[in-house]
Coordinates of C-alpha atoms in Angstrom, one line a residue:
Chain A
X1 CA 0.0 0.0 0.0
X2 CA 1.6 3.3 -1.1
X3 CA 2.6 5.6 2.0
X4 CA 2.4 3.2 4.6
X5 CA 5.0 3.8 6.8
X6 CA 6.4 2.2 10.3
X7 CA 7.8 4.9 13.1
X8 CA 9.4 3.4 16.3
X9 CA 10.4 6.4 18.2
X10 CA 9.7 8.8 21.1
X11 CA 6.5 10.4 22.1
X12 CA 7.5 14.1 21.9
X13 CA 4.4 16.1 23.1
X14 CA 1.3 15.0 25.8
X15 CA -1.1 13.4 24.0
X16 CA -4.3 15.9 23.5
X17 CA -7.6 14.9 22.7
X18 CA -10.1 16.6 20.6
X19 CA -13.1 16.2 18.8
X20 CA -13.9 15.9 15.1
X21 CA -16.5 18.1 13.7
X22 CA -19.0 15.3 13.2
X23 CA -18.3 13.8 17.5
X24 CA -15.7 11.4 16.5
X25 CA -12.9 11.4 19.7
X26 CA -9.4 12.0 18.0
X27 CA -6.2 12.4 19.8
X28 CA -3.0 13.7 18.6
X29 CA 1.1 14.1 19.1
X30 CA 4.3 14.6 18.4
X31 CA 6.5 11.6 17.6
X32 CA 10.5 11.8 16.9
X33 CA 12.1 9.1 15.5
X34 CA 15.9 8.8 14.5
X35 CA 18.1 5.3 13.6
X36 CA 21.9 4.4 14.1
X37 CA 23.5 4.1 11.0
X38 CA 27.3 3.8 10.2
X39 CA 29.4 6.4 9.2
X40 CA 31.6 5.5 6.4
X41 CA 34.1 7.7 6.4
X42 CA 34.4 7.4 10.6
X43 CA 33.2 3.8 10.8
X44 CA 31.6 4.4 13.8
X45 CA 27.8 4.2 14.3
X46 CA 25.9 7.5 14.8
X47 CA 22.2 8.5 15.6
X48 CA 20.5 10.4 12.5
X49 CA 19.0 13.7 13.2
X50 CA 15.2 13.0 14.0
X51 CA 12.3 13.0 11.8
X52 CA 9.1 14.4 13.7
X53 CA 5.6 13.5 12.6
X54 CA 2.4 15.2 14.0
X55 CA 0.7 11.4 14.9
X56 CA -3.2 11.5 14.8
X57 CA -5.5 8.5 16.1
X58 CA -9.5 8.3 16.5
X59 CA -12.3 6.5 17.5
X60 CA -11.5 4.1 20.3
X61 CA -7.6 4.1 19.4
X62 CA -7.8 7.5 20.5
X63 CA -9.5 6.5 24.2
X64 CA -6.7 4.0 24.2
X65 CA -3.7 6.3 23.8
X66 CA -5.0 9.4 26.6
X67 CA -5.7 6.3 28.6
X68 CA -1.6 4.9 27.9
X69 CA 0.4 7.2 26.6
X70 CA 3.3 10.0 27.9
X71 CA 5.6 12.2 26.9
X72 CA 8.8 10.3 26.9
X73 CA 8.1 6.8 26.4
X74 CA 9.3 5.0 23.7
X75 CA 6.6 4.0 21.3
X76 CA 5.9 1.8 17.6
X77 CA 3.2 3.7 15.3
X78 CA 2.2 2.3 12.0
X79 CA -0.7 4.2 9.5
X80 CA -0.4 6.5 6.3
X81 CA 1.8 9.0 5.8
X82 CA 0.1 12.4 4.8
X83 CA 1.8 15.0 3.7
X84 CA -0.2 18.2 3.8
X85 CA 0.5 21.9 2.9
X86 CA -0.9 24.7 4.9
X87 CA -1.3 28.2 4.7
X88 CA -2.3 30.7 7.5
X89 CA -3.1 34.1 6.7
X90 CA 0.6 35.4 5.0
X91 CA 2.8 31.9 6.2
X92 CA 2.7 28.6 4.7
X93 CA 4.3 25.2 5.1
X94 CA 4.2 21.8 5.5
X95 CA 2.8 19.7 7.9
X96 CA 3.8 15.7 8.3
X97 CA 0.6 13.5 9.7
X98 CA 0.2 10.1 10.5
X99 CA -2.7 8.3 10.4
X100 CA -2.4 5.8 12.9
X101 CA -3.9 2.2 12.4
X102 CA -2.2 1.0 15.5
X103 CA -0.1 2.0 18.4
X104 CA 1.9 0.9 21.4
X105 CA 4.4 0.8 23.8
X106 CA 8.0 -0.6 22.3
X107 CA 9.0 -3.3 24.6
X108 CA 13.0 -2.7 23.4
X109 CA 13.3 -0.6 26.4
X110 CA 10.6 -1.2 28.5
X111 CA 7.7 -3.8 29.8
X112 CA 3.8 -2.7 29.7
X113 CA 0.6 -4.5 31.5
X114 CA -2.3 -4.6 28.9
X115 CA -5.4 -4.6 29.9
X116 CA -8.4 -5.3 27.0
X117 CA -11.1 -2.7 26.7
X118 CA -14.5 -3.9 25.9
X119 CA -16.6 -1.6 23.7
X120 CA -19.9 -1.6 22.0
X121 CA -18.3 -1.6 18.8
X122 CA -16.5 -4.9 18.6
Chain B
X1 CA 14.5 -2.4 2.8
X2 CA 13.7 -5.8 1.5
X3 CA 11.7 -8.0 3.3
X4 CA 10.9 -5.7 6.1
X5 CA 7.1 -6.1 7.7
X6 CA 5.0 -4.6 10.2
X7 CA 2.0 -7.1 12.1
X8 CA -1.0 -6.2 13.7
X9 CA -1.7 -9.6 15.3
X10 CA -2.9 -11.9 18.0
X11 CA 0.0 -13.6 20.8
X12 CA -1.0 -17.3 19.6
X13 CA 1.5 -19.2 22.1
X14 CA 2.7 -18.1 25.3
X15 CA 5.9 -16.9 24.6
X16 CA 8.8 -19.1 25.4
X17 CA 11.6 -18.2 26.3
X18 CA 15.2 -19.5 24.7
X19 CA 19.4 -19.0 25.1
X20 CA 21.6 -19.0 21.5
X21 CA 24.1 -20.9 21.4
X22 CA 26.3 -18.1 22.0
X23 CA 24.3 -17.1 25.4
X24 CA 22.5 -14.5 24.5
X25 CA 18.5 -14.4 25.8
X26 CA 15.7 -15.1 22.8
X27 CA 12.1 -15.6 23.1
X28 CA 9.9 -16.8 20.5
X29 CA 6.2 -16.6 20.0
X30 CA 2.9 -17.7 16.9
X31 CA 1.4 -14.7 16.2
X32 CA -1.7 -15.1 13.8
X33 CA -2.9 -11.6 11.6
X34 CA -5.9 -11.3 9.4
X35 CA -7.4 -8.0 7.8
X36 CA -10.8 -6.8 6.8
X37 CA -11.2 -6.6 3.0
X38 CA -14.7 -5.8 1.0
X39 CA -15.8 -9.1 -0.9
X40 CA -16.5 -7.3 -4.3
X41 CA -19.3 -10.0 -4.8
X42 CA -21.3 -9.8 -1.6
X43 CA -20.2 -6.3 -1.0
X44 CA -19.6 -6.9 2.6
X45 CA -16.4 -6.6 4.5
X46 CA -15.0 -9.8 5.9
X47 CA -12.3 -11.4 7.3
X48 CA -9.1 -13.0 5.6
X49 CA -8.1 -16.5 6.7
X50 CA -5.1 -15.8 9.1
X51 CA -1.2 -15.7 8.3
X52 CA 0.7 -17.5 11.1
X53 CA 4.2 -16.6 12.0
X54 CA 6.8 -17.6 14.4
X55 CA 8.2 -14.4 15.9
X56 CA 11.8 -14.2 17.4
X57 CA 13.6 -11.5 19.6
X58 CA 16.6 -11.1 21.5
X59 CA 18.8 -9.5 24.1
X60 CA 16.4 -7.0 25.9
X61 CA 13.2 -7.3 24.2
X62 CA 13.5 -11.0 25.1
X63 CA 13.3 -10.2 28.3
X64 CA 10.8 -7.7 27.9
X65 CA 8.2 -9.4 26.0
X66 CA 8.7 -12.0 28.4
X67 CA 7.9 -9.7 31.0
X68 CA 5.1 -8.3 29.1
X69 CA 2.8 -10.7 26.6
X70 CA 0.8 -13.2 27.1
X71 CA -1.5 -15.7 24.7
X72 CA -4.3 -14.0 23.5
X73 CA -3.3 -10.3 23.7
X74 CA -2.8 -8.0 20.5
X75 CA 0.1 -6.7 19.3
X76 CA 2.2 -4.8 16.8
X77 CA 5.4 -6.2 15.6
X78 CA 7.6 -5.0 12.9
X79 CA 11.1 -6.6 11.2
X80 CA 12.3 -8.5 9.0
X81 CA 10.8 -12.0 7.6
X82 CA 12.3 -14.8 6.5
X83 CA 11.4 -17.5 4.6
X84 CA 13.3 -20.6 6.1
X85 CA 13.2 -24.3 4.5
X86 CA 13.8 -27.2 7.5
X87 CA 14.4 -30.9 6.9
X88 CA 13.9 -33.3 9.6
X89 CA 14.7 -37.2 9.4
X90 CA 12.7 -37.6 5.6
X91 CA 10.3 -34.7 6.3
X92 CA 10.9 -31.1 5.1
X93 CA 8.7 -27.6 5.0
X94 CA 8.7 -24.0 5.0
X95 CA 9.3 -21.9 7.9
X96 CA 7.9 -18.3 8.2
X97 CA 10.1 -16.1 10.8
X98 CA 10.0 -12.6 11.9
X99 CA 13.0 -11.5 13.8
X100 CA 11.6 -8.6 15.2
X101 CA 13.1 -5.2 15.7
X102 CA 10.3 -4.0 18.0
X103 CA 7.1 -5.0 19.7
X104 CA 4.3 -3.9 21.4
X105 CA 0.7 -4.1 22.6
X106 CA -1.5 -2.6 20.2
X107 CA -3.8 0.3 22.1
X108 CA -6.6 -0.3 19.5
X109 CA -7.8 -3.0 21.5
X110 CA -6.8 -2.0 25.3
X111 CA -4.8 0.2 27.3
X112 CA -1.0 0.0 28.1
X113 CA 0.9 1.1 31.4
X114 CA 4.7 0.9 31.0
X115 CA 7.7 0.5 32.8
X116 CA 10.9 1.7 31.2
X117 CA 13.6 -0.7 32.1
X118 CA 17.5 0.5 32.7
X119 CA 20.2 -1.5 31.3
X120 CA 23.5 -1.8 31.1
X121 CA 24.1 -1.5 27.4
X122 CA 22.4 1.3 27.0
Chain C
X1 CA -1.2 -2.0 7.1
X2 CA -1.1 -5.5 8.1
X3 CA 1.0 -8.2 6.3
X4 CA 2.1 -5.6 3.3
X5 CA 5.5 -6.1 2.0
X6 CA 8.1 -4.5 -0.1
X7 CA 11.0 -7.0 -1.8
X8 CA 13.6 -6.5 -3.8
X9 CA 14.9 -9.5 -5.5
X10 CA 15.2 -11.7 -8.8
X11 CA 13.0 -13.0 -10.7
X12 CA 13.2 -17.1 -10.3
X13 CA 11.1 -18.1 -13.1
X14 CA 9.8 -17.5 -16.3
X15 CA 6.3 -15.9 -15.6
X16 CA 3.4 -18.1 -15.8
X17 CA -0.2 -16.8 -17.7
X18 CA -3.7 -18.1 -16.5
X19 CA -7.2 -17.4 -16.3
X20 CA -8.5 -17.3 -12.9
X21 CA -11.9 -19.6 -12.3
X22 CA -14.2 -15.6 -13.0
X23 CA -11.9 -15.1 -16.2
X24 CA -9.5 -12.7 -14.7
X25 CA -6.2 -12.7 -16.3
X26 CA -3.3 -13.5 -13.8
X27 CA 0.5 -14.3 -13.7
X28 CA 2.3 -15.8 -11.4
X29 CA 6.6 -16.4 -10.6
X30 CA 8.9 -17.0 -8.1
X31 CA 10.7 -14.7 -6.4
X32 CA 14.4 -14.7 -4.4
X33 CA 15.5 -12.0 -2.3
X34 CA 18.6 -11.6 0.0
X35 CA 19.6 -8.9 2.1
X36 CA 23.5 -8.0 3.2
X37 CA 24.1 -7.6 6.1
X38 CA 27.3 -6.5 8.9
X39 CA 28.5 -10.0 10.6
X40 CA 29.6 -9.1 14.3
X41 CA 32.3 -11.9 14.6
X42 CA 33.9 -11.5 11.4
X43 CA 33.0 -7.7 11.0
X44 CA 32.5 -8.1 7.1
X45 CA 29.4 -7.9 5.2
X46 CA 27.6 -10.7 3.7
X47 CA 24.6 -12.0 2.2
X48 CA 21.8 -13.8 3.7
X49 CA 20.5 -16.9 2.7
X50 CA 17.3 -15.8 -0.1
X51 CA 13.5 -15.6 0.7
X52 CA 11.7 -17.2 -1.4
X53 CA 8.1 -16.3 -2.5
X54 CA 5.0 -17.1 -4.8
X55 CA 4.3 -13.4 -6.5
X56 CA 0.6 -13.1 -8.1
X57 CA -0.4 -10.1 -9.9
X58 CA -4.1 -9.7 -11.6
X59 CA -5.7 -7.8 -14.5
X60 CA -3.8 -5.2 -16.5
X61 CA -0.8 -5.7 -14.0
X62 CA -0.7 -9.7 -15.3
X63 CA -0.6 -8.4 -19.1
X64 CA 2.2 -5.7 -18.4
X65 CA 4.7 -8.4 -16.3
X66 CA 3.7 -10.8 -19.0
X67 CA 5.4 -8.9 -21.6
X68 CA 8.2 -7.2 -19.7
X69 CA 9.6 -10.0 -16.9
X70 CA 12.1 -12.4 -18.1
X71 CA 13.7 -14.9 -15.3
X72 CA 16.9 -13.7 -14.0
X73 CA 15.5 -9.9 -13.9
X74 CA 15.7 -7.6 -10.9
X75 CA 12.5 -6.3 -9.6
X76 CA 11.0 -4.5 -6.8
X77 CA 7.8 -5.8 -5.3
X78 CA 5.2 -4.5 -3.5
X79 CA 1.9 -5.9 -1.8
X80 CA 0.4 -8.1 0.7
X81 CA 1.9 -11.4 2.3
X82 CA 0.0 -14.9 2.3
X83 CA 1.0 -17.5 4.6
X84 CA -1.2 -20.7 2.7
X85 CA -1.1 -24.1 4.5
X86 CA -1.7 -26.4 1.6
X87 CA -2.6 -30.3 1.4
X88 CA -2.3 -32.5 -1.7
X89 CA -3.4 -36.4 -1.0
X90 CA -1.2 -36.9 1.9
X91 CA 1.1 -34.6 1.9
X92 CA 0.6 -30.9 3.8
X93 CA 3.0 -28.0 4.3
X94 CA 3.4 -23.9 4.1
X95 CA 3.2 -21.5 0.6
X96 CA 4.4 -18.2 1.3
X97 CA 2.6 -15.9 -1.8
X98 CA 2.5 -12.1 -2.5
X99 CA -0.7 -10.2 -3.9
X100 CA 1.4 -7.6 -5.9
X101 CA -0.2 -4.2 -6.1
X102 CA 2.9 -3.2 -8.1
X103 CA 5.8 -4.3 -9.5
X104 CA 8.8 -2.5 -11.8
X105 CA 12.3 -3.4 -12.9
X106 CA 14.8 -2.2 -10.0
X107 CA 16.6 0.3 -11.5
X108 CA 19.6 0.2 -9.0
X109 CA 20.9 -3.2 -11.6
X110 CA 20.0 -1.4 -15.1
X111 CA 17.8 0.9 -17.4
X112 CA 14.3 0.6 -18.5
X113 CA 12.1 2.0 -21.4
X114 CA 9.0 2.2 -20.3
X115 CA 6.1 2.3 -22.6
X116 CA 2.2 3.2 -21.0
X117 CA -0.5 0.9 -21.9
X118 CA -4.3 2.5 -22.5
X119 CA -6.6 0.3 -21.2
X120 CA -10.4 0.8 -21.7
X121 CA -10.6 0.3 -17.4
X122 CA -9.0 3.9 -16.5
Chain D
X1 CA 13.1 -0.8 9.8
X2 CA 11.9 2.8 11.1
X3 CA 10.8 5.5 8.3
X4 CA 11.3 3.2 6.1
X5 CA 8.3 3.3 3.4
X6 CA 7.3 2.8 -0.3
X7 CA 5.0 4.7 -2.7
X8 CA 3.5 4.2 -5.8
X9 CA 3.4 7.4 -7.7
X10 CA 4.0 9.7 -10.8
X11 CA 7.2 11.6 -11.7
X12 CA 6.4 15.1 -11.3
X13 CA 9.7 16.6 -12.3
X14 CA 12.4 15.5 -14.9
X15 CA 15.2 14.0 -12.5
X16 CA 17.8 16.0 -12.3
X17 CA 21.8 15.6 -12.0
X18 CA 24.4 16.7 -9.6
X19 CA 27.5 15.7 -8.3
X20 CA 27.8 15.3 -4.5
X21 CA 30.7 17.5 -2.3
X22 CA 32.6 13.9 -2.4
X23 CA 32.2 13.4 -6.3
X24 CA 29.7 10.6 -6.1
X25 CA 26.8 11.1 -8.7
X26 CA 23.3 11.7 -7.2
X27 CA 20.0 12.5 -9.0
X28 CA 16.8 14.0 -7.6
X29 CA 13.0 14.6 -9.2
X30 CA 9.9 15.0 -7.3
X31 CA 6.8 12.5 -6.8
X32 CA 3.2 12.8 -6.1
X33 CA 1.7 9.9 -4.9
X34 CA -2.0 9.6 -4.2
X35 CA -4.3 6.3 -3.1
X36 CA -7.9 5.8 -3.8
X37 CA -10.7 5.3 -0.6
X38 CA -13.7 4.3 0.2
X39 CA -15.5 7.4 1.4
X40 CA -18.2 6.6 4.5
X41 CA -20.7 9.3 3.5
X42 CA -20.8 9.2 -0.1
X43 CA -20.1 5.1 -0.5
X44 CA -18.0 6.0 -3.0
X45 CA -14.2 5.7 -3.9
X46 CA -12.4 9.0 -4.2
X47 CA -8.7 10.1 -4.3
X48 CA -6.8 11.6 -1.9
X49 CA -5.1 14.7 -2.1
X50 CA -1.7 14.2 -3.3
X51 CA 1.6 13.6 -0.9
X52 CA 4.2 15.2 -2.4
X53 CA 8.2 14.0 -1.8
X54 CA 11.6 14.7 -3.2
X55 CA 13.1 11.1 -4.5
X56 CA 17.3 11.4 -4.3
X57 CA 19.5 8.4 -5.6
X58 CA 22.8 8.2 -5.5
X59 CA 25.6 6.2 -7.3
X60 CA 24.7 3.7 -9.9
X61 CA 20.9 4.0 -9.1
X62 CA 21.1 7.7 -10.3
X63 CA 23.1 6.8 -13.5
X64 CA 20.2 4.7 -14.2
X65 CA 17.2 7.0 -13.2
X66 CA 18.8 9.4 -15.6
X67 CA 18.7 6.9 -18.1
X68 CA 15.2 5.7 -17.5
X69 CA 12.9 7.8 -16.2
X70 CA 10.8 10.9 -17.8
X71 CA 8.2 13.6 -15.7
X72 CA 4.7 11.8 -16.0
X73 CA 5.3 8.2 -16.1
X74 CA 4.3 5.8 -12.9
X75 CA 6.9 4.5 -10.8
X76 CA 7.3 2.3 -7.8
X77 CA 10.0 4.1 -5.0
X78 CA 11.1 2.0 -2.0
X79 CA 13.8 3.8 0.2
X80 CA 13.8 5.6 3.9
X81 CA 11.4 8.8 5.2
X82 CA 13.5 12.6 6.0
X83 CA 12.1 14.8 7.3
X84 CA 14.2 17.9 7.3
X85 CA 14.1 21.8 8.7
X86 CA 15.5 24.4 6.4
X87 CA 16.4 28.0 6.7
X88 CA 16.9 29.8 4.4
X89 CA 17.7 34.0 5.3
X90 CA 14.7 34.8 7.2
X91 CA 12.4 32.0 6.2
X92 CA 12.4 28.3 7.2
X93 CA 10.2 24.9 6.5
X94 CA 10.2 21.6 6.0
X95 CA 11.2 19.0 3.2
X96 CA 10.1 16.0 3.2
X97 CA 12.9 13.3 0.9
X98 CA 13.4 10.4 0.0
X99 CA 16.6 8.4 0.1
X100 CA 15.7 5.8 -2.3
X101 CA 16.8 2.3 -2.2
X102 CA 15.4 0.7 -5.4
X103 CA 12.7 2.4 -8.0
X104 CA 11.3 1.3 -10.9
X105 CA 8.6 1.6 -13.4
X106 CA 5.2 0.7 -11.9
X107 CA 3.8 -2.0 -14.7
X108 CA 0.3 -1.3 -13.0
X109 CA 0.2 1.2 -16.2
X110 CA 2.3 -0.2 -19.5
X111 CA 5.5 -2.0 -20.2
X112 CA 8.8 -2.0 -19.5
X113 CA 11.6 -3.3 -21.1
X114 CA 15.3 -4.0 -18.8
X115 CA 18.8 -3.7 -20.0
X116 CA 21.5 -5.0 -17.1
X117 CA 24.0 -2.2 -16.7
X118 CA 27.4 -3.7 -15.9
X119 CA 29.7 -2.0 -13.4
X120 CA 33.0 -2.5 -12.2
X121 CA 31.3 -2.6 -8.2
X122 CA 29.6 -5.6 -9.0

């Protein structure tokens, strides 16, 4: 699937939650994420500089993450990539989303205790 | 990179846990996945028959997903497959491994609390 | 996504042509991919052993890799895993298959001329 | 593999040439890449607005892109996310590359036809 994309890295920001304009819970984040590669010309392994992502998740992924995650933890994120051009009044950019399909704590440098949450849905 | 993969799967097996050889810790774990697709006859979505895998870490997330998941919980993992042919006594078959590069619970389904754990190495 | 892959690798065998059981045109070949990779005792870099895999591709994407795959051709792949148990009489074991969604020529090994084909479907 | 990600897309620039500070040879174009879904109010499949990336190769891959590829045709890019902050006088944003690790024409939409290059690395 074009623009799929796999981030393990570091939640930068406190999750905050919003709603959509039609009731549907979203939250949102920042996520940094860098890799060690080796240096050719030092032959020593270095961290890259880190890409950041604005991370966006809804429905009951959304309940899931206010409910689990913190700034600082260490985190996989997998979704599509969207990459989105803004403009506000004179200033424009570019802004790097993910849609999230699923989230969770990365057990390289850490251990979690799951608990399931029922919902109406399943 | 070439036969990378990122899961969204069920623990099938509780995870058991292993040393190499060469001492160092490695668990091992069936994780099944399935996905949602719309039947273009019946125009309903339904369920794929599940891909099974035999999922493989080491060192610290050994430890940690032996600390952490349990049959019957979902996950996320994402690494590297491969495709393995085995012969034993006059019987041979095909293999399907994931040496992971990270894991964790996935929040669609539940909340997460998590422990980060200090280590040596890092 | 779940169970999508991306492989780059040769092209095994000469690709096949059928008709699915609805009339769909199909093709089908085998697929080997290795990866290089640093070894930590002997600190040089070597190639591990190939994945092999089933690739399947439908419709106008079976008629395009029809006339422009030839065995022995490197190619990138893209699309979604199948882990198949299979049983024939007595005998049982694993198929590991790819759904392409898309497949070219890997341009890191050579050139290609690429020529678009109208179809009456876009 | 972290950022890594592929994307099925159209050339939206003609690839460009340049040499790298070090000598090595290193080509660059952009890509729009854009996936059709199912929209839940209308029941109808749309696209989406387009991601837009700079692809860079380097080395034998950008001999061959040079070689190969023209502004409109469909392509297949497999290689790892940046996400990079520039400044430039008084303004700043972000670019979002692509260091590619294979490409190739996308036979979703014609027919391609390979020559091997040969290179004194092989």
């Amino acid at each position: 699937m074009t623009d799929t994309i796999t981030i393990t890295g570091v939640v930068g920001t406190e999750p905050a939650s919003f709603q959509t304009s039609g009731g549907v819970p979203m939250v949102s984040f920042r996520l940094a994420s860098s890799h060690r590669y080796l240096d050719r010309k030092t032959q020593e392994w270095v961290d890259s500089p880190a890409n950041w992502y604005t991370v966006q998740a809804y429905r009951q992924l959304a309940d899931n993450v206010r409910g689990s995650l913190h700034k600082g933890e260490s985190v996989i994120v997998t979704g599509r990539l969207r990459v989105r051009t803004w403009t506000k009044e004179e200033r424009s950019g570019i802004a790097v989303d993910v849609d999230a399909d699923a989230i969770g704590h990365n057990l390289v440098l850490g251990v979690s205790r799951f608990t399931r949450v029922k919902t109406s849905v399943e």
